[in-house]
Coordinates of C-alpha atoms (C1' of nucleotides) in Angstrom, one line a residue:
Chain V
X1 CA 3.2 0.5 34.6
X2 CA 4.3 -3.0 35.6
X3 CA 0.7 -4.0 36.3
X4 CA -0.4 -3.2 32.8
X5 CA -0.7 -6.9 32.1
X6 CA -2.3 -7.3 28.8
X7 CA -1.7 -9.5 25.9
X8 CA 0.6 -7.8 23.4
X9 CA -0.3 -8.1 19.8
X10 CA 2.4 -9.4 17.6
X11 CA 4.1 -7.2 15.0
X12 CA 6.9 -7.6 12.5
X13 CA 9.5 -6.1 14.8
X14 CA 8.6 -8.4 17.7
X15 CA 8.8 -11.3 15.3
X16 CA 12.4 -10.2 14.3
X17 CA 13.4 -9.9 17.9
X18 CA 11.9 -13.3 18.8
X19 CA 13.9 -14.9 16.0
X20 CA 17.1 -13.1 17.1
X21 CA 16.6 -14.3 20.6
X22 CA 15.8 -17.8 19.6
X23 CA 18.7 -18.1 17.2
X24 CA 21.1 -16.8 19.8
X25 CA 22.1 -13.8 17.7
X26 CA 21.3 -11.7 20.8
X27 CA 20.8 -12.5 24.5
X28 CA 19.4 -9.1 25.4
X29 CA 18.0 -6.4 23.3
X30 CA 18.9 -2.7 23.3
X31 CA 16.8 -0.1 21.5
X32 CA 17.0 3.6 21.5
X33 CA 14.9 6.7 21.0
X34 CA 17.0 9.2 19.1
X35 CA 15.4 12.6 18.8
X36 CA 17.1 15.6 17.3
X37 CA 16.6 18.5 19.9
X38 CA 15.2 20.9 17.3
X39 CA 11.5 20.9 18.2
X40 CA 8.9 19.6 20.6
X41 CA 7.8 16.0 20.7
X42 CA 4.4 15.1 19.2
X43 CA 2.1 12.1 19.3
X44 CA 4.0 10.6 16.4
X45 CA 7.1 10.6 18.5
X46 CA 5.1 9.0 21.3
X47 CA 4.4 6.1 19.0
X48 CA 8.2 5.6 18.6
X49 CA 8.9 6.2 22.2
X50 CA 6.3 3.6 23.3
X51 CA 7.6 1.2 20.7
X52 CA 11.2 1.4 21.7
X53 CA 10.8 1.7 25.5
X54 CA 7.9 -0.8 25.4
X55 CA 10.1 -3.4 23.6
X56 CA 12.9 -2.9 26.2
X57 CA 10.3 -3.4 29.0
X58 CA 8.7 -6.4 27.5
X59 CA 12.0 -8.2 26.6
X60 CA 13.8 -7.0 29.8
X61 CA 16.2 -5.1 27.7
X62 CA 17.3 -1.5 27.7
X63 CA 16.2 1.6 25.8
X64 CA 18.6 4.5 25.5
X65 CA 17.6 8.1 25.1
X66 CA 20.0 9.6 22.7
X67 CA 20.0 13.1 21.4
X68 CA 21.0 13.2 17.8
X69 CA 22.6 16.6 18.0
X70 CA 24.9 16.9 15.0
X71 CA 23.5 20.1 13.6
X72 CA 24.1 23.0 16.0
X73 CA 22.4 25.5 13.8
X74 CA 19.0 24.0 14.5
X75 CA 19.4 22.6 18.0
X76 CA 18.9 24.0 21.4
X77 CA 18.9 23.0 25.1
X78 CA 15.3 24.2 25.4
X79 CA 14.4 21.3 23.2
X80 CA 16.6 18.9 25.1
X81 CA 14.8 19.8 28.3
X82 CA 11.3 19.6 26.9
X83 CA 12.0 16.2 25.3
X84 CA 13.3 14.7 28.5
X85 CA 10.3 16.1 30.4
X86 CA 7.9 14.6 27.8
X87 CA 9.5 11.2 27.8
X88 CA 9.3 11.0 31.5
X89 CA 5.8 12.3 31.6
X90 CA 4.8 9.6 29.2
X91 CA 6.0 7.2 31.9
X92 CA 9.3 6.0 30.6
X93 CA 12.7 5.9 32.3
X94 CA 16.0 5.7 30.5
X95 CA 17.8 5.1 33.8
X96 CA 21.5 5.8 33.3
X97 CA 21.2 5.5 29.6
X98 CA 21.2 9.1 28.5
X99 CA 23.5 9.8 25.6
X100 CA 24.3 12.5 23.0
X101 CA 25.7 11.9 19.6
X102 CA 27.9 14.8 20.4
X103 CA 29.5 12.6 23.1
X104 CA 31.0 10.6 20.2
X105 CA 32.5 13.5 18.2
X106 CA 36.0 12.4 19.0
X107 CA 35.4 8.8 18.1
X108 CA 33.5 9.8 15.0
X109 CA 36.4 12.0 14.0
X110 CA 38.9 9.1 14.5
X111 CA 36.8 6.8 12.5
X112 CA 36.7 9.3 9.7
X113 CA 40.5 9.4 9.6
X114 CA 40.4 5.6 9.3
X115 CA 38.2 5.9 6.3
X116 CA 40.6 8.4 4.8
X117 CA 43.6 6.2 5.5
X118 CA 41.8 3.3 3.9
X119 CA 41.1 5.4 0.8
X120 CA 37.4 5.3 1.5
X121 CA 36.8 9.0 2.0
X122 CA 38.1 12.2 0.5
X123 CA 38.0 15.9 0.9
X124 CA 35.9 17.5 -1.8
X125 CA 35.8 21.1 -2.7
X126 CA 32.8 21.1 -4.9
X127 CA 30.3 23.8 -3.9
X128 CA 26.8 22.8 -2.9
X129 CA 25.5 23.7 -6.4
X130 CA 28.3 21.8 -8.1
X131 CA 27.8 18.8 -5.8
X132 CA 24.1 18.8 -6.8
X133 CA 25.1 18.7 -10.5
X134 CA 27.6 16.0 -10.0
X135 CA 25.1 13.9 -8.1
X136 CA 23.1 13.3 -11.2
X137 CA 19.3 12.7 -11.0
X138 CA 17.0 9.8 -10.2
X139 CA 17.4 8.4 -13.6
X140 CA 20.9 9.5 -14.6
X141 CA 24.1 8.5 -12.9
X142 CA 26.3 10.9 -11.1
X143 CA 29.9 11.9 -12.0
X144 CA 33.0 11.5 -9.9
X145 CA 34.2 14.5 -8.1
X146 CA 37.4 15.9 -9.6
X147 CA 38.8 15.7 -6.0
X148 CA 38.0 12.1 -5.6
X149 CA 41.5 10.8 -6.3
X150 CA 43.6 12.8 -4.0
X151 CA 46.3 11.1 -2.1
X152 CA 45.6 9.8 1.4
X153 CA 48.1 12.3 2.8
X154 CA 46.5 15.2 1.1
X155 CA 43.1 14.2 2.3
X156 CA 44.3 13.7 5.8
X157 CA 46.0 17.1 5.8
X158 CA 43.0 18.8 4.4
X159 CA 40.6 17.1 6.8
X160 CA 42.8 18.1 9.8
X161 CA 42.8 21.6 8.6
X162 CA 39.0 21.6 8.2
X163 CA 38.8 20.6 11.8
X164 CA 41.3 23.3 12.8
X165 CA 39.0 25.8 11.2
X166 CA 41.2 26.9 8.4
X167 CA 38.4 26.9 5.8
X168 CA 35.1 28.8 5.6
X169 CA 31.7 27.1 5.9
X170 CA 30.8 25.2 2.7
X171 CA 34.1 25.4 1.1
X172 CA 35.0 21.8 1.7
X173 CA 33.4 18.6 2.8
X174 CA 34.5 15.1 3.6
X175 CA 32.8 12.5 1.4
X176 CA 32.7 8.8 1.5
X177 CA 34.0 7.1 -1.7
X178 CA 31.3 4.7 -2.7
X179 CA 29.7 4.8 -6.1
X180 CA 28.5 7.7 -8.1
X181 CA 26.6 5.4 -10.4
X182 CA 24.5 3.8 -7.7
X183 CA 20.8 4.0 -8.3
X184 CA 20.5 4.8 -4.6
X185 CA 21.3 8.5 -4.3
X186 CA 22.5 8.0 -0.8
X187 CA 25.4 5.9 -2.0
X188 CA 26.7 8.5 -4.5
X189 CA 29.7 9.5 -2.4
X190 CA 27.6 11.1 0.4
X191 CA 29.0 13.9 2.5
X192 CA 30.0 12.8 6.0
X193 CA 31.5 16.0 7.4
X194 CA 30.7 19.6 6.7
X195 CA 32.3 22.8 8.0
X196 CA 30.0 24.7 10.4
X197 CA 31.6 27.4 12.4
X198 CA 28.7 27.4 14.8
X199 CA 28.7 26.9 18.6
X200 CA 27.2 23.6 19.7
X201 CA 24.8 23.6 22.7
X202 CA 27.0 21.0 24.4
X203 CA 30.5 21.1 22.9
X204 CA 30.6 24.9 22.6
X205 CA 33.3 26.1 20.1
X206 CA 35.5 23.0 20.2
X207 CA 34.4 21.8 16.7
X208 CA 34.4 23.6 13.4
X209 CA 33.2 20.5 11.5
X210 CA 30.2 18.4 12.3
X211 CA 29.3 14.8 11.1
X212 CA 26.2 14.1 9.1
X213 CA 23.3 12.0 10.2
X214 CA 24.0 8.9 8.1
X215 CA 27.5 8.7 9.3
X216 CA 26.8 9.5 13.0
X217 CA 23.7 7.4 13.6
X218 CA 25.0 4.0 12.7
X219 CA 28.2 4.5 14.6
X220 CA 26.4 5.9 17.6
X221 CA 24.2 2.8 17.6
X222 CA 27.2 0.5 17.3
X223 CA 29.1 2.3 20.1
X224 CA 26.1 1.9 22.4
X225 CA 25.6 -1.7 21.5
X226 CA 22.1 -1.1 20.1
X227 CA 20.7 -4.4 18.8
X228 CA 17.7 -3.1 16.9
X229 CA 17.8 0.4 15.5
X230 CA 14.2 1.3 14.8
X231 CA 13.4 4.2 12.6
X232 CA 10.8 5.4 10.2
X233 CA 10.2 4.4 6.6
X234 CA 11.9 7.3 4.9
X235 CA 15.2 5.9 6.1
X236 CA 14.8 2.7 4.2
X237 CA 16.9 4.0 1.4
X238 CA 19.6 4.9 3.9
X239 CA 20.0 1.4 5.2
X240 CA 22.6 0.4 2.7
X241 CA 24.7 3.4 3.8
X242 CA 24.1 2.6 7.5
X243 CA 25.5 -0.9 6.8
X244 CA 28.3 0.4 4.6
X245 CA 29.9 2.6 7.3
X246 CA 29.6 -0.2 9.8
X247 CA 31.2 -2.7 7.4
X248 CA 34.2 -0.4 6.8
X249 CA 34.9 0.5 10.3
X250 CA 36.2 -1.5 13.3
X251 CA 33.1 -0.8 15.3
X252 CA 32.1 -3.0 18.3
X253 CA 28.9 -4.4 16.7
X254 CA 26.6 -4.0 13.7
X255 CA 23.1 -3.1 14.8
X256 CA 20.1 -3.9 12.5
X257 CA 18.1 -1.0 11.2
X258 CA 14.4 -1.7 11.0
X259 CA 11.9 0.7 9.5
X260 CA 8.3 1.2 10.4
X261 CA 5.5 3.6 9.2
X262 CA 5.3 6.8 11.1
X263 CA 1.9 7.8 12.6
X264 CA -0.5 10.0 10.7
X265 CA -3.5 11.2 12.7
X266 CA -6.6 12.5 11.1
X267 CA -7.3 16.3 11.3
X268 CA -3.8 17.2 12.3
X269 CA -0.3 17.6 11.1
X270 CA 2.8 15.8 12.4
X271 CA 5.6 17.6 10.6
X272 CA 8.0 19.6 12.9
X273 CA 8.2 22.2 10.2
X274 CA 4.5 22.8 10.0
X275 CA 4.1 22.7 13.8
X276 CA 6.8 25.3 14.1
X277 CA 5.0 27.4 11.6
X278 CA 1.8 27.2 13.6
X279 CA 3.6 28.4 16.7
X280 CA 5.8 31.1 15.1
X281 CA 3.0 32.6 13.1
X282 CA 0.6 32.7 16.0
X283 CA -2.1 30.3 14.6
X284 CA -1.8 28.6 18.0
X285 CA -0.7 29.9 21.3
X286 CA 2.6 28.1 21.7
X287 CA 3.9 24.5 21.6
X288 CA 1.7 23.6 24.5
X289 CA -1.5 25.0 22.9
X290 CA -4.1 22.3 23.8
X291 CA -5.0 22.0 20.1
X292 CA -1.5 20.9 19.2
X293 CA -0.6 17.3 18.7
X294 CA 2.5 17.9 20.7
X295 CA 3.0 16.0 23.9
X296 CA 3.1 19.3 25.7
X297 CA -0.2 20.4 24.1
X298 CA -1.9 17.1 24.8
X299 CA -0.8 17.2 28.4
X300 CA -2.2 20.7 28.8
X301 CA -5.4 19.7 27.1
X302 CA -5.7 17.0 29.7
X303 CA -4.8 13.8 27.9
X304 CA -3.2 11.3 30.3
X305 CA 0.0 9.4 29.7
X306 CA -2.0 6.2 30.2
X307 CA -4.3 7.1 27.4
X308 CA -1.5 7.9 25.1
X309 CA 0.3 4.7 25.9
X310 CA -2.9 2.7 25.3
X311 CA -3.3 4.5 22.0
X312 CA 0.2 3.6 21.0
X313 CA -0.5 0.0 21.8
X314 CA -3.7 -0.1 19.9
X315 CA -2.5 1.5 16.7
X316 CA 0.1 -1.2 16.3
X317 CA 3.2 -1.1 14.2
X318 CA 3.6 -2.0 10.5
X319 CA 5.3 -0.9 7.4
X320 CA 2.3 0.3 5.4
X321 CA 1.6 4.0 5.5
X322 CA -1.7 4.7 7.3
X323 CA -3.9 7.3 8.8
X324 CA -5.3 6.7 12.3
X325 CA -8.8 8.0 13.1
X326 CA -8.6 10.6 15.9
X327 CA -11.6 8.9 17.4
X328 CA -9.4 6.1 18.6
X329 CA -7.5 8.6 20.7
X330 CA -10.8 9.9 22.1
X331 CA -11.7 6.4 23.0
X332 CA -8.5 5.9 24.9
X333 CA -8.9 9.0 27.0
X334 CA -12.5 8.3 27.8
X335 CA -11.6 4.8 28.8
X336 CA -9.0 6.0 31.1
X337 CA -10.8 9.0 32.5
X338 CA -14.1 7.1 33.0
X339 CA -12.2 5.0 35.6
X340 CA -10.4 7.9 37.2
X341 CA -12.1 11.2 36.8
X342 CA -14.3 12.6 39.6
X343 CA -17.7 13.6 38.5
X344 CA -18.8 17.2 38.8
X345 CA -21.7 19.2 37.6
X346 CA -21.4 22.3 35.4
X347 CA -23.7 24.0 32.9
X348 CA -22.3 25.4 29.8
X349 CA -25.3 27.3 28.5
X350 CA -27.4 28.1 31.6
X351 CA -31.1 28.8 31.7
X352 CA -32.7 29.8 34.9
X353 CA -35.0 27.2 36.6
X354 CA -37.0 28.2 39.7
X355 CA -38.6 25.6 42.0
X356 CA -41.8 27.5 42.9
X357 CA -42.8 25.3 45.8
X358 CA -39.4 25.2 47.4
X359 CA -38.8 27.4 50.5
X360 CA -37.2 30.8 50.0
X361 CA -33.8 31.4 51.5
X362 CA -33.0 27.8 52.0
X363 CA -30.0 26.0 50.8
X364 CA -29.8 22.3 51.5
X365 CA -26.9 20.0 51.1
X366 CA -27.2 16.8 49.1
X367 CA -24.8 13.9 48.7
X368 CA -23.4 13.2 45.3
X369 CA -21.3 10.3 44.4
X370 CA -17.9 11.2 43.0
X371 CA -17.4 8.3 40.6
X372 CA -19.9 5.5 39.9
X373 CA -17.0 3.5 38.5
X374 CA -15.0 3.7 41.7
X375 CA -16.8 3.4 45.0
X376 CA -13.6 4.4 46.8
X377 CA -13.9 7.9 45.3
X378 CA -16.6 8.5 47.9
X379 CA -19.2 11.3 48.0
X380 CA -19.3 15.1 48.1
X381 CA -21.8 17.6 49.2
X382 CA -23.6 19.7 46.6
X383 CA -26.0 22.5 47.5
X384 CA -29.6 22.9 46.3
X385 CA -32.0 25.8 46.4
X386 CA -35.1 27.3 44.9
X387 CA -32.9 28.9 42.2
X388 CA -31.1 26.7 39.8
X389 CA -29.6 26.7 36.3
X390 CA -29.9 23.9 33.9
X391 CA -28.5 23.3 30.4
X392 CA -30.6 25.3 27.9
X393 CA -30.5 22.4 25.4
X394 CA -32.0 20.1 28.0
X395 CA -35.3 21.9 27.6
X396 CA -37.6 21.6 24.6
X397 CA -40.9 23.5 24.4
X398 CA -42.3 21.1 21.9
X399 CA -40.6 17.8 22.6
X400 CA -39.8 15.6 19.7
X401 CA -40.3 11.9 19.6
X402 CA -37.9 10.1 21.8
X403 CA -37.2 13.2 24.0
X404 CA -37.0 12.4 27.6
X405 CA -35.4 15.5 29.1
X406 CA -37.4 18.5 30.3
X407 CA -40.5 19.7 28.5
X408 CA -43.7 21.4 29.7
X409 CA -45.6 19.1 32.1
X410 CA -43.0 16.4 32.0
X411 CA -41.4 15.1 35.2
X412 CA -37.6 14.7 35.1
X413 CA -34.9 14.1 37.6
X414 CA -32.3 16.6 38.7
X415 CA -29.3 14.4 39.3
X416 CA -28.7 13.6 42.9
X417 CA -31.6 16.0 43.9
X418 CA -35.3 15.8 43.2
X419 CA -37.9 15.1 40.6
X420 CA -39.2 18.3 39.1
X421 CA -41.9 19.1 36.7
X422 CA -42.0 22.2 34.5
X423 CA -45.2 24.1 34.8
X424 CA -44.6 27.3 33.1
X425 CA -42.1 29.2 30.9
X426 CA -41.2 32.8 31.0
X427 CA -40.3 34.3 27.7
X428 CA -38.8 37.6 26.7
X429 CA -40.1 40.0 24.0
X430 CA -38.5 37.8 21.3
X431 CA -40.3 34.7 22.5
X432 CA -37.0 33.3 23.9
X433 CA -37.5 31.3 27.0
X434 CA -35.7 32.9 29.8
X435 CA -36.8 31.0 32.8
X436 CA -38.6 27.8 33.7
X437 CA -40.9 27.6 36.6
X438 CA -41.1 24.1 38.1
X439 CA -42.4 22.3 41.1
X440 CA -40.6 19.6 42.9
X441 CA -41.6 16.4 44.7
X442 CA -40.1 16.7 48.2
X443 CA -40.5 12.9 48.6
X444 CA -37.9 12.3 45.8
X445 CA -35.0 13.8 47.8
X446 CA -31.7 12.3 46.6
X447 CA -33.2 11.7 43.1
X448 CA -35.4 8.6 43.7
X449 CA -38.8 7.9 45.0
X450 CA -40.2 5.1 47.1
X451 CA -43.0 4.3 44.8
X452 CA -40.4 3.3 42.3
X453 CA -41.8 5.4 39.4
X454 CA -39.6 5.4 36.4
X455 CA -38.1 8.7 35.5
X456 CA -36.1 8.4 32.3
X457 CA -34.7 11.9 32.0
X458 CA -31.9 12.8 34.3
X459 CA -30.3 16.2 34.0
X460 CA -27.3 18.1 35.4
X461 CA -27.8 21.4 37.1
X462 CA -26.1 24.0 39.4
X463 CA -27.4 26.0 42.4
X464 CA -27.6 29.7 41.6
X465 CA -26.5 30.9 45.0
X466 CA -23.3 28.8 45.2
X467 CA -22.3 28.2 41.6
X468 CA -18.9 29.5 40.4
X469 CA -18.5 31.1 37.1
X470 CA -16.2 29.1 34.9
X471 CA -14.3 29.7 31.7
X472 CA -14.7 26.6 29.6
X473 CA -12.3 26.3 26.6
X474 CA -14.0 24.2 24.0
X475 CA -11.7 22.7 21.6
X476 CA -12.3 21.1 18.2
X477 CA -9.9 19.8 15.5
X478 CA -7.3 22.3 14.4
X479 CA -8.1 21.5 10.7
X480 CA -11.2 21.0 8.8
X481 CA -10.0 18.0 6.7
X482 CA -8.9 14.6 7.9
X483 CA -6.0 14.2 5.5
X484 CA -3.6 17.1 5.5
X485 CA -1.5 15.3 3.0
X486 CA -4.3 15.8 0.5
X487 CA -4.4 19.6 0.3
X488 CA -5.7 20.8 -3.1
X489 CA -3.4 22.0 -5.8
X490 CA -2.5 25.7 -5.1
X491 CA -3.7 25.6 -1.5
X492 CA -1.8 25.5 1.7
X493 CA -2.5 23.6 4.8
X494 CA -3.3 26.9 6.4
X495 CA -6.4 27.2 4.2
X496 CA -7.8 24.3 6.1
X497 CA -7.4 25.8 9.6
X498 CA -10.6 25.4 11.6
X499 CA -11.8 28.9 12.7
X500 CA -13.8 27.2 15.5
X501 CA -11.0 25.1 16.9
X502 CA -11.2 27.1 20.1
X503 CA -14.4 28.5 21.5
X504 CA -14.1 30.3 24.9
X505 CA -17.2 30.0 26.9
X506 CA -17.4 32.4 29.8
X507 CA -21.1 31.9 30.6
X508 CA -20.5 28.5 32.1
X509 CA -21.3 27.8 35.8
X510 CA -20.0 25.0 37.9
X511 CA -20.7 23.5 41.3
X512 CA -18.9 25.2 44.1
X513 CA -16.2 22.5 44.6
X514 CA -14.8 23.4 41.2
X515 CA -13.2 26.4 43.0
X516 CA -10.9 24.0 44.8
X517 CA -9.2 22.3 41.9
X518 CA -5.6 22.7 40.8
X519 CA -4.1 23.0 37.4
X520 CA -4.1 19.5 35.7
X521 CA -7.0 18.1 37.7
X522 CA -9.4 16.2 35.6
X523 CA -13.1 15.9 35.9
X524 CA -16.0 14.5 34.1
X525 CA -18.6 17.3 33.9
X526 CA -21.7 15.1 34.0
X527 CA -23.2 14.5 30.5
X528 CA -20.8 17.1 29.0
X529 CA -17.4 15.5 28.7
X530 CA -14.0 15.3 30.3
X531 CA -12.4 18.6 31.4
X532 CA -9.0 19.5 32.8
X533 CA -8.1 22.5 34.9
X534 CA -5.8 24.6 32.7
X535 CA -2.5 26.1 33.6
X536 CA -4.4 29.4 33.7
X537 CA -6.7 28.0 36.4
X538 CA -7.0 29.9 39.7
X539 CA -9.7 29.7 42.4
X540 CA -10.6 33.3 41.4
X541 CA -10.9 32.4 37.8
X542 CA -11.4 28.7 37.2
X543 CA -10.4 27.7 33.7
X544 CA -11.1 24.3 32.2
X545 CA -10.1 22.7 28.9
X546 CA -12.5 20.3 27.4
X547 CA -10.5 17.2 26.7
X548 CA -13.2 15.3 24.9
X549 CA -17.0 15.0 24.9
X550 CA -18.8 11.9 26.2
X551 CA -20.3 9.6 23.6
X552 CA -23.7 11.1 22.8
X553 CA -26.1 8.6 21.4
X554 CA -28.9 11.1 21.5
X555 CA -27.0 13.5 19.3
X556 CA -26.2 10.7 17.0
X557 CA -29.8 9.7 16.7
X558 CA -30.7 13.4 15.9
X559 CA -28.1 13.5 13.2
X560 CA -29.6 10.7 11.3
X561 CA -32.8 12.6 10.9
Chain A
rU1 C1' 10.9 7.5 -16.8
rG2 C1' 16.1 4.9 -11.9
rG3 C1' 16.0 2.8 -7.0
rG4 C1' 13.5 1.5 -2.4
rA5 C1' 9.0 0.1 -0.1
rU6 C1' 3.7 -1.0 0.7
rG7 C1' -1.4 -2.8 -0.6
rU8 C1' -6.2 -7.4 4.5
rC9 C1' -13.4 -4.8 6.9
rG10 C1' -14.9 2.6 6.7
rU11 C1' -10.0 3.0 10.0
rC12 C1' -5.9 0.6 12.5
rU13 C1' -4.0 -4.3 12.9
rA14 C1' -3.4 -10.1 13.3
rA15 C1' -2.5 -14.7 10.3
rU16 C1' 4.6 -17.4 9.0
rG17 C1' 0.6 -22.9 3.1
rG18 C1' -4.6 -25.3 6.8
rU19 C1' -11.7 -22.2 9.7
rA20 C1' -9.5 -14.5 7.4
rG21 C1' -9.4 -12.9 13.8
rG22 C1' -9.3 -8.4 17.1
rA23 C1' -9.9 -3.2 18.2
rC24 C1' -12.1 1.6 16.9
rA25 C1' -16.0 3.6 14.1
rG26 C1' -21.2 1.7 12.4
rC27 C1' -25.9 -0.6 13.2
rG28 C1' -29.6 -3.2 16.6
rG29 C1' -30.9 -4.3 21.5
rA30 C1' -30.6 -4.8 27.1
rC31 C1' -29.4 -2.1 31.5
rU32 C1' -29.0 2.6 33.8
rC33 C1' -30.2 8.4 39.1
rU34 C1' -25.0 10.5 33.3
rG35 C1' -29.1 9.5 26.2
rG36 C1' -22.2 8.2 30.0
rC37 C1' -20.3 3.3 31.6
rU38 C1' -21.3 -1.9 31.1
rC39 C1' -23.4 -6.1 28.5
rC40 C1' -25.4 -8.8 24.3
rG41 C1' -26.1 -9.2 19.2
rU42 C1' -24.9 -7.8 14.0
rA43 C1' -23.0 -6.1 9.2
rC44 C1' -18.4 -5.2 6.6
rG45 C1' -12.2 -7.1 4.1
rU46 C1' -7.3 -10.2 1.4
rG47 C1' -5.8 -4.2 -5.1
rA48 C1' -6.6 -7.0 -10.2
rG49 C1' -5.6 -11.2 -13.6
rG50 C1' -3.1 -15.7 -14.3
rG51 C1' -0.4 -20.0 -12.3
rU52 C1' 1.5 -23.9 -8.4
rU53 C1' -1.1 -26.8 -4.5
rC54 C1' -5.7 -31.4 -1.8
rA55 C1' -5.5 -26.4 0.3
rA56 C1' -3.0 -19.5 -1.2
rA57 C1' -3.8 -13.2 2.3
rU58 C1' 0.7 -16.2 2.4
rC59 C1' 4.5 -19.3 -3.0
rC60 C1' 5.4 -17.9 -8.5
rU61 C1' 4.0 -14.4 -12.5
rU62 C1' 2.0 -10.1 -15.0
rC63 C1' -0.4 -5.8 -14.1
rC64 C1' -2.5 -1.7 -11.2
rA65 C1' -2.4 1.9 -7.2
rU66 C1' 0.0 4.5 -3.3
rC67 C1' 4.3 6.3 -0.5
rC68 C1' 9.7 7.6 -0.1
rC69 C1' 14.6 9.3 -2.4
rA70 C1' 18.2 14.3 -6.3
rG71 C1' 20.1 19.0 1.9
rC72 C1' 27.0 20.3 3.3
rC73 C1' 18.8 18.5 7.5
rA74 C1' 17.5 14.5 10.6

RNA sequence: UGGGAUGUCGUCUAAUGGUAGGACAGCGGACUCUGGCUCCGUACGUGAGGGUUCAAAUCCUUCCAUCCCAGCCA
């Protein structure tokens, strides 16, 4: 990644960092990516990961990976493992800086006692419903809890007994004593500890009480010496609270929280809840379903880490809510794969093509270049015979204006092979063309001729004798509308699921070398798109996922008419 | 209707009082053994009104629009 030398575009966070470095506020910067291990990472997280780790890389600082694991009822090591795998796969390294908020439970507890001793926190016995009432509303101020004025000793005693497990879940909470009249609801004596008699995936049964996010996050940042704590916009309202805790406590430093707009991508959803829904209710086949915007899904689909990082760079960082066009992601994979993917030929909708003047029982070997963008990729052998298949849509009985693929009497080139001319069509009882009879020019071997005649149409094909049957999984957007935030009144996002988001094509045929791939190998199927060998791939049953199509200016031209 | 934020080409994003720039998407063309790639060209924008200034996307002001907040979730 070191050789990705490109000019970085400025953004408001870099500007802040530049100023902090210039003013001497900081000599080095430390950022962090703080996921809660309660779900799989998605492309929105990738934006945050690339931002935080990218900043650390560019400023020679550090980026910590910290699991924000303060709610044991939702969290699991399965998620911890997948998150670490995904961050690494994206190309980032936290080195020795792996942390868990649960590592700080003791310190967090001690700080809470300090708050109590300073008269800045109290044990409250309001039920959740009562608490809601006392909190007030957006427009009316809250009321003080009747338990707000307990003595320090009583608070300390109660809090210690909460920790010891003497009280049932929900019966008591520790609250900060701030201001029930604040127009910012987060400042209305927020809960900082709640009782949860649930085992934690790391601390087991040693705790009966768990700290809340607002309390934990700022202190964790301070303990780790984070300089810039970057989070999403919805935490903007929490910043006063973030600062309040750090101002009350003898913490080692006071990081600055900076908020940016989370990623929205057209035609998909980014909420963990909705994603979990899709998985649990079987609308997709798991977290790594290639239609999912999860890192795991995108990896399986065939997106590369390089493409995702490039995407993250290109979308930039700002504070305005926005919706990025999925096409940008397609652009990024194509750009990456165009350089790297080996070319292969496959036919998705085969129609038989017979070369009538080619000798029977002969199969010859031709050379085909593996990647015109990379001469080091070399050549491969492909076989050619009298019996071929071409793409049905590459033939048109009555060619339209501008058509330069196969048509009756028209000479075209079979890529890497010969010039052929279609002389005759065989049709079935319904008038559907079932076979094309062509003649070839033996002097055009390799796909060119000495007389230099111009052949505009070039087509992909496979040799019937050696072709391998493929399963091609053709993906489309999971949803039919670009903005899932704009679902109509009374409708659910499920009403917009695209019934054709996966089409399994088992008619496809590929050149024989496609039998020798392994899961994860990526190819450009000539003129069709980029494909990745799926996890289900085996030499006996080669399965490929379509990552994206190629740009298709012919299709575009057709659409306009 | 309280508080917090945000409005720049279709989309994303630069500009730090001094020529509104880039990318994707679009359009047109060149090239091409992929209607791919590449290259060239081109159109399109400061939410609205008022003010300050030689000069405003930027400062002031009044509107308007959108987003977030009433979990013992993060």
